[in-house]
Amino acid sequence: MKNWLTPKSTAGIMLIAVALAALPFVVGMAGQAWVRILNFAILYVFLALGLNIVVGFAGLLDLGYIAFYAVGAYAWALLASPHFGLHWSIWAILPIGASCACIAGIVLGSPTLKLRGDYLAIVTLGFGEIVRIFLNNLNAPFNITNGPQGITLIDPVSFGGFKLSGFTPIFGFPVSGPQKYYFLLVALAILVIIINLRLQHSRIGRAWQAIREDEIAAKAVGIDTRNLKLLAFAMGASFGGIAGGIFAAMQGFVSPESFSLIESVMILAMVVLGGMGHIPGVILGAVLLTILPEALRYGVGPIQKLLFGKQLVDPESLRMLVFGLALVLVMRFKPAGLWPAPERKRELAEGAK
Amino acid sequence: MTQALLEAKAVAKHFGGVKALRDVSLSIREGEVYGLIGPNGAGKTTFFNCLTGLYIPDGGGFTFAGQPLRADAPQQAAQRGIARTFQNIRLFGNMTALENVMVGRHVRTKAGVFGAMFQNKATKAEEAAIRQRAMDLLHYVQIEDRADDLAKNLSYGDQRRLEIARALATEPKLLCLDEPAAGMNGTETAELRELIVGIRKDGTTVLLIEHDVKLVMGLCDRVAVLDYGALVIEDVPAVVQKDQRVIEAYLGA
């Protein structure tokens, strides 16, 4: 790797850091609801980058990714709520949630090792639904998940005595719950970005890419495709599990409804729309696909009033319509995604003749 | 007499009713260039695929470097030291030439996920060594100036060379080349021939499937001829060339 800490890049990083730190307070002026939306955007960045390991790096089409998110969310909900009367610490729950999701990833991965493309997509889709239906029905004979009612009063994230929910005065300035979560989420997102970047340019990352490009050739040069595919599933799932835990703590409530197929599709759309396998693209996809529907939700009503003097179409239904159209257009005109990996051009290295 | 590196004993393979290989037995000695020729559909590539673990033979087996080769998975064959190229080139098209060769180092290196995440000293050193070795191999096959080009953008001849470099990156004892000269012009074939001679000189045994009889006869120490899945003859080129059965197999009776 080149020496990237030049004065220019340091200034750039500082600028981004200041912008990231100020963002929740600027957005907070428009209302805490927008900070919450911002938080979800970052949570989806985290999820999309987790899925990017499976879909973008290893090329395994996974339509059931939300199942791992659900496993992580329920792990947190069960271990930190009055439902079982347990209130464990985050340092115990997050690793447990991630491990459960990781095991779920291996359980899903092992029977699907020989499947590719469409066939793999169908099996993973089924797996995602199985998990959701389990969560829906595991309230009898023993009440584990509380069924469709979900689990309420989940503990927020807290470090020692410092809770991330509710207002806390910091230097006499009230900082809201979502604003505090924002910083946790940004820290996690930066972590997952670094891990993604490092994996991509490593021995493992190259082997994944080789499997994606040509599985038979990958085997012929001695790559153990079975273990590496399982590794991709396990890693992607672990990130999903961590995101799920934070989601449960942030919302204070989980129910199986949050983990439907459309959620898996959305996360996959973020990866594909942004630019599969290209980390900045995936981040862009996740942010756009979270912010855009919300912006439409708030924007469609007033625009109609302005144009026609009254509201003709329900914003909720129009939202999905516009959203779907946007997806079709992007795939038609930028099939590689909004921000695909640039074709690496040959660089004239000094040493090469 | 030199020791046999690879010994095939009565290897058989059939697809439904088609007997692609009928009890083929042959032995490849250490350090030689061994040619495998035969008309189209004679079973040459099938033999390759059995040897490198892509197919599981229906009968017989292989002994490699003195030990039975239980190649029920291709990665095990590579692990043991058998590398191959493909008749229809199979490169990782959207990776650069350099990355293609670096992937070849996978089986001889060991950095894992945690090494990659924490970028510890051992991982960094290994990564640098992988890159260096890959560059050296690109230099060896004389395409180092294309290192940063995507493999799919390379010319046909360069793709063949890159595939050989990738195979050599696995440090094979036996390098299997499946019709490397197919589609090459005279100059390119001559260059390829030089490359193979060099590879043998550096101590790697070469198994060569080829249609170009002139290339095979000039290059190989010994030649085996397959016809209808059965071994016709295994001998030095001078003898094989004069064999009546071989002439019949190629020209028709």
PDB file of C-alpha atoms in Angstrom, chain A residues 12 32 48 60 73 96 112 118-119 139 145 152 154 201 216 247 257 287 305:
ATOM      1  CA  GLY A  12      -9.519  15.545   3.755  1.00  0.00           C
ATOM      2  CA  GLN A  32     -35.152  14.000  15.738  1.00  0.00           C
ATOM      3  CA  ALA A  48     -24.971  -3.753   3.054  1.00  0.00           C
ATOM      4  CA  LEU A  60     -22.884 -15.865  -3.793  1.00  0.00           C
ATOM      5  CA  ALA A  73     -31.877  -8.731  16.948  1.00  0.00           C
ATOM      6  CA  ILE A  96     -23.292 -13.949  21.442  1.00  0.00           C
ATOM      7  CA  THR A 112     -25.890 -24.762  -0.503  1.00  0.00           C
ATOM      8  CA  ASP A 118     -30.540 -18.679  -9.293  1.00  0.00           C
ATOM      9  CA  TYR A 119     -30.611 -21.941  -7.361  1.00  0.00           C
ATOM     10  CA  ASN A 139     -44.430 -18.819  21.366  1.00  0.00           C
ATOM     11  CA  THR A 145     -40.033 -15.275  20.988  1.00  0.00           C
ATOM     12  CA  THR A 152     -40.941  -4.944  23.990  1.00  0.00           C
ATOM     13  CA  ILE A 154     -35.666  -3.974  25.250  1.00  0.00           C
ATOM     14  CA  HIS A 201      -6.858  -6.875  -0.859  1.00  0.00           C
ATOM     15  CA  ILE A 216     -13.348 -24.562 -11.577  1.00  0.00           C
ATOM     16  CA  PHE A 247     -31.281  -2.406  15.798  1.00  0.00           C
ATOM     17  CA  GLU A 257     -42.560  -8.256  10.849  1.00  0.00           C
ATOM     18  CA  VAL A 287     -27.537   5.789   2.004  1.00  0.00           C
ATOM     19  CA  LYS A 305     -50.623  20.127  -3.340  1.00  0.00           C
TER      20      LYS A 305
END
